[in-house]
PDB file of C-alpha atoms in Angstrom:
ATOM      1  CA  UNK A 285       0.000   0.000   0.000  1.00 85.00           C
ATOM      2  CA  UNK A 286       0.679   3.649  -0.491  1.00 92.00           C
ATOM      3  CA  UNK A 287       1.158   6.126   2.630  1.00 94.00           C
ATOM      4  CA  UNK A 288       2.774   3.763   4.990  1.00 95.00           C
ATOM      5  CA  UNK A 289       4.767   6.445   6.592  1.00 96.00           C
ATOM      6  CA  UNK A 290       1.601   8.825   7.067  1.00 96.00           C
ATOM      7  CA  UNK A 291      -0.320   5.496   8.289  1.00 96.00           C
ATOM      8  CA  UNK A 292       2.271   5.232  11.104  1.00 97.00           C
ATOM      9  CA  UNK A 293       2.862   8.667  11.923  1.00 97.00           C
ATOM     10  CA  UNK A 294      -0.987   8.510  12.686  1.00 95.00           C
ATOM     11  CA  UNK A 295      -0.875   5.659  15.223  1.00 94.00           C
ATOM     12  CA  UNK A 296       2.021   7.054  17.258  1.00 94.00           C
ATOM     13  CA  UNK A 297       1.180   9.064  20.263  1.00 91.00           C
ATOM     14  CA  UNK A 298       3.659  11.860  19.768  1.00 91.00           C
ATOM     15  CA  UNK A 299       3.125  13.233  23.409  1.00 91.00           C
ATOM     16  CA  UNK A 300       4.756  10.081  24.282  1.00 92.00           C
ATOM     17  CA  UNK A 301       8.275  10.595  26.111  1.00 94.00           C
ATOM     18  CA  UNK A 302       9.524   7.304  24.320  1.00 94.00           C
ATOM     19  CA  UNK A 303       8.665   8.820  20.791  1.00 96.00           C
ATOM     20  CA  UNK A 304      10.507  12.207  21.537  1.00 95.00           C
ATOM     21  CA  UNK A 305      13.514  10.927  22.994  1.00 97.00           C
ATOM     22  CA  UNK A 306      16.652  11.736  20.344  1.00 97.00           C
ATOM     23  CA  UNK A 307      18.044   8.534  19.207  1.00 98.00           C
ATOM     24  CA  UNK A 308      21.842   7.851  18.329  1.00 98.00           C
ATOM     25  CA  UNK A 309      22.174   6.727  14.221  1.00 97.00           C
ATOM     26  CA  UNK A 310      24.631   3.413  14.309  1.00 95.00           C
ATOM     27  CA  UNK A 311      25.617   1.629  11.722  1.00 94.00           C
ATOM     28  CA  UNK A 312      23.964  -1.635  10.931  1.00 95.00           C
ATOM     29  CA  UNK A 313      25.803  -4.921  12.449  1.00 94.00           C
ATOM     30  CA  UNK A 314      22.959  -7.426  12.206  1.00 96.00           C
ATOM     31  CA  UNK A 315      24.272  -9.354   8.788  1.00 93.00           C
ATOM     32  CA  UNK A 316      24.353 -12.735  10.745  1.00 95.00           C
ATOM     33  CA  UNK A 317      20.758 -12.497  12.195  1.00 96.00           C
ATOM     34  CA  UNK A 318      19.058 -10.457   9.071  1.00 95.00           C
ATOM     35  CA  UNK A 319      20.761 -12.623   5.850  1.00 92.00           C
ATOM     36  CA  UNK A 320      17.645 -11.536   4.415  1.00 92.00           C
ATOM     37  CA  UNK A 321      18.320 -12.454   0.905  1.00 95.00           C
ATOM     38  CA  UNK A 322      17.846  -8.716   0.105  1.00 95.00           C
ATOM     39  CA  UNK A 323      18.478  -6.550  -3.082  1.00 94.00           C
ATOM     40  CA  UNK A 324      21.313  -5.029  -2.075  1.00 88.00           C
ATOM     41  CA  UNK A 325      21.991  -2.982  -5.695  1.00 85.00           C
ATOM     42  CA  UNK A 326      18.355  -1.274  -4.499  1.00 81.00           C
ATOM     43  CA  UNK A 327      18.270  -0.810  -1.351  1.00 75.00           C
ATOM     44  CA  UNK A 328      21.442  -0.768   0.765  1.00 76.00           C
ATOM     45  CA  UNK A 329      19.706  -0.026   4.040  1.00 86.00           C
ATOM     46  CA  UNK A 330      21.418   3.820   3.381  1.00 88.00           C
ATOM     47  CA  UNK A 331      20.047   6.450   5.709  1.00 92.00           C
ATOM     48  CA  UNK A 332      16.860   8.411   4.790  1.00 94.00           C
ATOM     49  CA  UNK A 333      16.164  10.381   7.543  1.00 96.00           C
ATOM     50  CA  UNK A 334      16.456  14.217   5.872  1.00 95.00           C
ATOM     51  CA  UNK A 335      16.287  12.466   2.595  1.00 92.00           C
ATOM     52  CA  UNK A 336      13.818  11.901   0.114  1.00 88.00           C
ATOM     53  CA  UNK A 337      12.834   8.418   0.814  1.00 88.00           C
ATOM     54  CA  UNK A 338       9.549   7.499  -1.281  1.00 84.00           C
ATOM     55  CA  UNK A 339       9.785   6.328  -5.015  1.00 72.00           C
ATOM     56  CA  UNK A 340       9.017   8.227  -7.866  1.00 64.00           C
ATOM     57  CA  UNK A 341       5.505   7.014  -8.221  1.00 67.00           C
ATOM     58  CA  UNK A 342       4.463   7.633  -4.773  1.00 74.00           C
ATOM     59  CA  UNK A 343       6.052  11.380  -4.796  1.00 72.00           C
ATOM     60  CA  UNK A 344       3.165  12.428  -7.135  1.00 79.00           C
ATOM     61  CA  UNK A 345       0.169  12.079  -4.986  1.00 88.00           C
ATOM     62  CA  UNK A 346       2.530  12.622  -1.211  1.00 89.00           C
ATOM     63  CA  UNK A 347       2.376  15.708   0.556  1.00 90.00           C
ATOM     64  CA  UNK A 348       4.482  16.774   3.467  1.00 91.00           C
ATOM     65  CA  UNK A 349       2.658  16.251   6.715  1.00 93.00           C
ATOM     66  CA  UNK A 350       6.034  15.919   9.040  1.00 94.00           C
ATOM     67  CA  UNK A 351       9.382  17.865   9.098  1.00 93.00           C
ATOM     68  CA  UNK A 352      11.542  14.987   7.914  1.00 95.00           C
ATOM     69  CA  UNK A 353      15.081  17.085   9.331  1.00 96.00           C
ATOM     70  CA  UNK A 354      18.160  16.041   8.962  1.00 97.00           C
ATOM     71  CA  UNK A 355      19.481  14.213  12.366  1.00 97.00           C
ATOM     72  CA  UNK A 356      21.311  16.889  14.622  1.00 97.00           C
ATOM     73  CA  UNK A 357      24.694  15.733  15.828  1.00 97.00           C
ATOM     74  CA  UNK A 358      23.960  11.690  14.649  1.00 97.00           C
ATOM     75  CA  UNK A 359      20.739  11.726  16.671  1.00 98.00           C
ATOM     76  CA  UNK A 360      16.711  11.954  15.720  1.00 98.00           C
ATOM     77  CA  UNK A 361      13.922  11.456  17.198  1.00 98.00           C
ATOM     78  CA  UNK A 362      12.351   7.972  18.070  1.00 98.00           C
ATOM     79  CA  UNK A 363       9.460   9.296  16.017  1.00 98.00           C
ATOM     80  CA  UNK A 364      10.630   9.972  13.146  1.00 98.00           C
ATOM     81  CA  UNK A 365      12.577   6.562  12.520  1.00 98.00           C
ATOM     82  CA  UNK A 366       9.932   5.223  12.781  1.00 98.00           C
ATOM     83  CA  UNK A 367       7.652   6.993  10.494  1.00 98.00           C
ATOM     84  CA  UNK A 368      10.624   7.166   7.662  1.00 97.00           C
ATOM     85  CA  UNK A 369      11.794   3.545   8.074  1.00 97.00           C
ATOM     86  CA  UNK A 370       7.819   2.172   8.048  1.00 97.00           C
ATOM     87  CA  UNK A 371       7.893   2.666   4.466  1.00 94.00           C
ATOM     88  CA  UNK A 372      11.724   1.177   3.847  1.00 95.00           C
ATOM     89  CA  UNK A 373      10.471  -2.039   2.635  1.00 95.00           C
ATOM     90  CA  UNK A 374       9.333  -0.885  -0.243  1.00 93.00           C
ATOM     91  CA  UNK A 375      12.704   1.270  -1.093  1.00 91.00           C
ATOM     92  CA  UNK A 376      13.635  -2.302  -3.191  1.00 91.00           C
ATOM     93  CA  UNK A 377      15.203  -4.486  -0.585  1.00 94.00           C
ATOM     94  CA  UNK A 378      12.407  -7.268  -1.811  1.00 96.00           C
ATOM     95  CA  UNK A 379      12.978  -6.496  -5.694  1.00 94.00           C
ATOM     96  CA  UNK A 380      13.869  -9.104  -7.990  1.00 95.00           C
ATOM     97  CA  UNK A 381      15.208 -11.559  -5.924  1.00 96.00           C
ATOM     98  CA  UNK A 382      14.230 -15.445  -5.766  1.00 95.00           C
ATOM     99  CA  UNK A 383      12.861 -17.050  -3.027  1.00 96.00           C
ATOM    100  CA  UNK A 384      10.334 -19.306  -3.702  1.00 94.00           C
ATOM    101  CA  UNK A 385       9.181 -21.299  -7.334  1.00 92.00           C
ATOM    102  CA  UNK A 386       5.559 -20.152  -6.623  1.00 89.00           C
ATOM    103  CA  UNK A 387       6.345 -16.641  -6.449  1.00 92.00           C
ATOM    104  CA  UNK A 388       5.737 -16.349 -10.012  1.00 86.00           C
ATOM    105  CA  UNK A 389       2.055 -16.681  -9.399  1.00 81.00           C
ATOM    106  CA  UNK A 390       2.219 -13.572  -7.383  1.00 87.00           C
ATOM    107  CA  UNK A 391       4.086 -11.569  -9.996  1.00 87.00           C
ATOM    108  CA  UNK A 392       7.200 -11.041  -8.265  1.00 93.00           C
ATOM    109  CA  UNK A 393      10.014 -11.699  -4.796  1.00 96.00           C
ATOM    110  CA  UNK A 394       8.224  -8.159  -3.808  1.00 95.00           C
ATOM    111  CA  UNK A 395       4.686  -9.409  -3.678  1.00 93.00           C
ATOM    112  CA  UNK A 396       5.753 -12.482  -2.468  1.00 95.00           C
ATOM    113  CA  UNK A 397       7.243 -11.188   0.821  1.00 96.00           C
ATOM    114  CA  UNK A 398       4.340  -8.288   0.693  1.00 96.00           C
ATOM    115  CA  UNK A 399       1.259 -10.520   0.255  1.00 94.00           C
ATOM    116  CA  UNK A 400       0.347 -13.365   1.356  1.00 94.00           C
ATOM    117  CA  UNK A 401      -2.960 -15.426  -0.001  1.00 91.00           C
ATOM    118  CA  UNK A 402      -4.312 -18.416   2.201  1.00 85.00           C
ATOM    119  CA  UNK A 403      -6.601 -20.149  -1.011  1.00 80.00           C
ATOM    120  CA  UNK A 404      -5.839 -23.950   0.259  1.00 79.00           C
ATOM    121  CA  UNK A 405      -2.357 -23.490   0.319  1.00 82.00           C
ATOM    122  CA  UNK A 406      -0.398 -20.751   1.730  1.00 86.00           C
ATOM    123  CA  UNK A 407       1.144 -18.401  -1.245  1.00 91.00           C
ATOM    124  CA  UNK A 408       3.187 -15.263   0.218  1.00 94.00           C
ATOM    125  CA  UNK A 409       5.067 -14.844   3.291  1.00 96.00           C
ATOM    126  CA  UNK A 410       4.027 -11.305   4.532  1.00 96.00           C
ATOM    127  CA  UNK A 411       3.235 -12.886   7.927  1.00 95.00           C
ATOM    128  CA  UNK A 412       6.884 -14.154   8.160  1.00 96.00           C
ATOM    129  CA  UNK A 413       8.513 -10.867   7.564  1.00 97.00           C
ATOM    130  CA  UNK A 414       6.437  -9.223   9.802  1.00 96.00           C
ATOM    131  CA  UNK A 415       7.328 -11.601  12.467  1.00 96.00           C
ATOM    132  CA  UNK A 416      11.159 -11.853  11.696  1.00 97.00           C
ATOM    133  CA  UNK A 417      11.571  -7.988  12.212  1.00 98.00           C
ATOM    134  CA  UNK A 418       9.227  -8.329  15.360  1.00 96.00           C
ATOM    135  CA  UNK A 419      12.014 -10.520  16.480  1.00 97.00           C
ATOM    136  CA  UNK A 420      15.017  -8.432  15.317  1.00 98.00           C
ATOM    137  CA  UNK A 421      13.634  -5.671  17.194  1.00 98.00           C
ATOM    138  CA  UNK A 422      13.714  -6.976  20.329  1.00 97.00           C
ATOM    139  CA  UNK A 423      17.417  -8.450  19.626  1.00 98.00           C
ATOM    140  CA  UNK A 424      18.301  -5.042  18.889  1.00 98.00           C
ATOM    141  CA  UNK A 425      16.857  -3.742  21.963  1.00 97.00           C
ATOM    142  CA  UNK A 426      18.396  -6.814  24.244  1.00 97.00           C
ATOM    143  CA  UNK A 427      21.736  -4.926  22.693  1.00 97.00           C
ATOM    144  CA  UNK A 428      20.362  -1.703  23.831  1.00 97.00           C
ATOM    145  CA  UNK A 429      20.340  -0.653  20.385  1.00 98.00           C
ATOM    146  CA  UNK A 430      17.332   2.030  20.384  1.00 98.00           C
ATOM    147  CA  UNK A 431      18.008   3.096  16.722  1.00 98.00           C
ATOM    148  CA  UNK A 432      17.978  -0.334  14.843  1.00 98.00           C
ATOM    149  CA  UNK A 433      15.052  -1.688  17.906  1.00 98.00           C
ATOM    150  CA  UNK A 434      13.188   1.091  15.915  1.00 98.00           C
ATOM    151  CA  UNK A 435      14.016   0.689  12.260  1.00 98.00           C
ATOM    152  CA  UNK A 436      13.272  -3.175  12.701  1.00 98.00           C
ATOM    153  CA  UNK A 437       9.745  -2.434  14.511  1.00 98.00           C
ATOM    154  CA  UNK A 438       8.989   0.270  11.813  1.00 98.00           C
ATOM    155  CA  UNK A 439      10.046  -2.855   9.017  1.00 97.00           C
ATOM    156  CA  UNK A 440       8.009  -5.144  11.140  1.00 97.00           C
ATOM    157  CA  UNK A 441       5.100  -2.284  11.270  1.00 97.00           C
ATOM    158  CA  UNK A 442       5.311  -2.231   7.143  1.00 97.00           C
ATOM    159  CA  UNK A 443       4.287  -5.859   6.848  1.00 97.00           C
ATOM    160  CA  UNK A 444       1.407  -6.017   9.161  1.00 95.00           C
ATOM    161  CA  UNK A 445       0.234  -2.813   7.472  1.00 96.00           C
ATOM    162  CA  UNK A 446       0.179  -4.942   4.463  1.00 95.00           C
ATOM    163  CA  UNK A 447      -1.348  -7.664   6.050  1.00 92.00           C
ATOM    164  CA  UNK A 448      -4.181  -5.477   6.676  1.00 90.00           C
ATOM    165  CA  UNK A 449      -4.967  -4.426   3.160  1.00 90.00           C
ATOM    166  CA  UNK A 450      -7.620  -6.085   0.968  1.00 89.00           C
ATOM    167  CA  UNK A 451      -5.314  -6.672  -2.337  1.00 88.00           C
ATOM    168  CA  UNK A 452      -2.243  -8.004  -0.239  1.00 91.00           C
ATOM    169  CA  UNK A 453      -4.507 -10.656   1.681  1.00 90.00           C
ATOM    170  CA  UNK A 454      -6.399 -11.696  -1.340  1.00 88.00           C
ATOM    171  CA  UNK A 455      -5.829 -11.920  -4.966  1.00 83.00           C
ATOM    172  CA  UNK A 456      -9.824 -10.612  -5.446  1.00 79.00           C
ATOM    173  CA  UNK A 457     -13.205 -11.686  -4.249  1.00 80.00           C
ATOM    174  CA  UNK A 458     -14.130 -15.163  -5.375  1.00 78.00           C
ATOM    175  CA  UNK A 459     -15.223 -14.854  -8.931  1.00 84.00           C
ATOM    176  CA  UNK A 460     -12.361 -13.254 -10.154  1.00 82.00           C
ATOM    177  CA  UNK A 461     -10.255 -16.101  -8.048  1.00 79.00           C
ATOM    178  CA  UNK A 462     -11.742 -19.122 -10.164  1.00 80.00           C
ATOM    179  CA  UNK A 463     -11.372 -17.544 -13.536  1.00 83.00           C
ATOM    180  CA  UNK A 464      -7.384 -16.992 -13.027  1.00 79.00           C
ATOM    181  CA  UNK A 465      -6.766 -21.061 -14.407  1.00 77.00           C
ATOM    182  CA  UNK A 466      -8.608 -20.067 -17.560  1.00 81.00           C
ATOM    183  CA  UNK A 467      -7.710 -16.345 -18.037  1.00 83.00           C
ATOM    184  CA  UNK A 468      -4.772 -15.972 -16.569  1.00 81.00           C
ATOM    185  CA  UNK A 469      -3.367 -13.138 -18.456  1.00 84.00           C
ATOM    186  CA  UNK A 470      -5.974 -10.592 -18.923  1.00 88.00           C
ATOM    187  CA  UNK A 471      -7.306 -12.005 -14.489  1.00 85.00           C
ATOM    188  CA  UNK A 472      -3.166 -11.106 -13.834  1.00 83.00           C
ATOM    189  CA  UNK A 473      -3.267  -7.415 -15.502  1.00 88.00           C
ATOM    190  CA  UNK A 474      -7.142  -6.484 -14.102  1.00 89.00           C
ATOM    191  CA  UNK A 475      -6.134  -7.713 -10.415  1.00 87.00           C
ATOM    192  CA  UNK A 476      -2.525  -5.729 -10.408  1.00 89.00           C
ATOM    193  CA  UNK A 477      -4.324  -2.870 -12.190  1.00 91.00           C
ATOM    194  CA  UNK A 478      -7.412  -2.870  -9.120  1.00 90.00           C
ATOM    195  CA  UNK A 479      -4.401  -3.769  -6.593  1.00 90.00           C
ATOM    196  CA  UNK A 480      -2.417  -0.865  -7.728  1.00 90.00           C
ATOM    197  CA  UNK A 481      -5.226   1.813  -7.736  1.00 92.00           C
ATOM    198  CA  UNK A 482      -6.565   0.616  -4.538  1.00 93.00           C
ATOM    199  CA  UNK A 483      -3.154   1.032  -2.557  1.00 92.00           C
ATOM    200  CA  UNK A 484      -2.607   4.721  -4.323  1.00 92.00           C
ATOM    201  CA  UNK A 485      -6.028   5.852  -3.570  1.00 94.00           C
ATOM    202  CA  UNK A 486      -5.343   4.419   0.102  1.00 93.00           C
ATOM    203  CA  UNK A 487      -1.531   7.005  -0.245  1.00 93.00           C
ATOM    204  CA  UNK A 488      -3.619   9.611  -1.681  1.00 94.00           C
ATOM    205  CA  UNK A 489      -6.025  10.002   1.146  1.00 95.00           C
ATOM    206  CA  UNK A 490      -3.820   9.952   3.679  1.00 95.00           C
ATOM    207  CA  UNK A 491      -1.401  12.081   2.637  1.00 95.00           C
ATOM    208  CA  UNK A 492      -4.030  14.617   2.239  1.00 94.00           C
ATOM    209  CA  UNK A 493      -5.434  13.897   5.251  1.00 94.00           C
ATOM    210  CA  UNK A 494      -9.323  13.001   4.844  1.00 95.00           C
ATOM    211  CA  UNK A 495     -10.794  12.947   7.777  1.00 96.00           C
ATOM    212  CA  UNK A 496     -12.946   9.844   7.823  1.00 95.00           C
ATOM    213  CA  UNK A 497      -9.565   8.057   7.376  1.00 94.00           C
ATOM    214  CA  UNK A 498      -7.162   9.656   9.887  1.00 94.00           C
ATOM    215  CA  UNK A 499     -10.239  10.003  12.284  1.00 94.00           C
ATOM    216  CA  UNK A 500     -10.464   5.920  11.556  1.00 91.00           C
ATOM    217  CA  UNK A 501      -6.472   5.725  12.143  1.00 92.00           C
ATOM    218  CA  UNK A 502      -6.688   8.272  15.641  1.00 90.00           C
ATOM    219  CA  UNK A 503      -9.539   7.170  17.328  1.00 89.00           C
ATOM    220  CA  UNK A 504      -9.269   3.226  17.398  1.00 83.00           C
ATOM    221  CA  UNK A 505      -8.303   1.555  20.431  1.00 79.00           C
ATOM    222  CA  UNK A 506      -4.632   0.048  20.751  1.00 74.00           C
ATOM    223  CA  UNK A 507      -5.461  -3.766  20.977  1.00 68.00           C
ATOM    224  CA  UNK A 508      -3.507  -6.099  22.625  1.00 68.00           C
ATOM    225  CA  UNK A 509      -1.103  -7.738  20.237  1.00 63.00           C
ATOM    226  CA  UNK A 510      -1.363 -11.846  20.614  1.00 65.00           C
ATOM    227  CA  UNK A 511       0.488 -13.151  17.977  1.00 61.00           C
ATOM    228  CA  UNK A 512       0.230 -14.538  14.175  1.00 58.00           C
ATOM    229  CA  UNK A 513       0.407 -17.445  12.666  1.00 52.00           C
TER     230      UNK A 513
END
């Protein structure tokens, strides 16, 4: 989906000490816990915070809602890792890489680790990477790492965002599901075309703050987190 980082920025509560506190930028030492495989010629896991950070598709509907500044003496706030780095998954880490023989049916290593379709068999693994970053957050905090227990949470936040929209849970409604064996062409392009205006109108919204949806977003009661399987 579009407007992960607005999404986020939405759920935080800013008044929160934890959020405001200025974080120390370290460099990234996780290789042998996080061997990914990832797209490294995309997405190096460089810094964005101060940066331009969304792609070029997404920069024509976003608008600036936050001061994304430049960290002051190699800190920023907790906040704002965590908005940025919500969105980093889909800076190309996941591009073009190959990591299962059914990903094909998906379209690409991308959807593959950013949906995840339960239609007798299990086809994605959005769950998984949700989970893994879950779990390299709180490694990163057992290190008392506060900058990478963030950017792994805001990773982890990125997939169960996913995980919540209609086009990364499900490939359509049931109709369109049984007539992929016999038209799978013209079923592939209609689905990516609904699945890509869906997740940009999503972005578009957001950005521009509508206020059924960040009203939706504010207002909701934190649950209690119990796992996924």
């Amino acid at each position: 989906m579009d407007g992960h980082d607005v999404l986020t920025y939405n759920c935080l509560n800013l008044n929160s000490d934890f959020f405001s506190e200025e974080v120390t930028i370290i460099p990234y030492t996780y290789g042998a816990f996080d061997p990914g495989p990832y797209n490294q010629s995309m997405s190096a896991f460089e810094d964005y915070l101060g940066k331009p950070y969304l792609s070029d598709s997404d920069g024509e509907l976003h608008v600036d809602f936050f001061d994304n500044r430049s960290p002051i003496d190699g800190k920023a706030p907790a906040w704002q890792i965590i908005t940025v780095y919500s969105y980093e998954p889909d800076f190309g880490m996941d591009r073009e890489l190959i990591l299962s023989p059914m990903q094909k049916l998906m379209g690409s290593s991308a959807s593959w680790r950013h949906e995840e379709y339960r239609i007798l068999f299990r086809f994605g693994e959005v769950t998984k990477r949700f989970l893994h970053f879950d779990r390299m957050s709180q490694l990163a905090m057992s290190k008392n790492d506060k900058y990478w227990a963030l950017r792994f949470a805001a990773r982890a936040i990125h997939y169960l965002e996913d995980n919540g929209t209609p086009y990364h849970t499900s490939p359509g409604t049931l109709s369109e599901i049984l007539k992929i064996p016999l038209f799978y062409g013209s079923q592939f392009k209609k689905i990516s075309s609904y699945h890509k205006f869906h997740d940009r109108y999503i972005g578009y919204r957001l950005w521009r703050e509508y206020a059924p949806f960040i009203g939706a977003v504010r207002e909701v009661e934190a649950g209690v987190f119990d796992g996924l399987t």
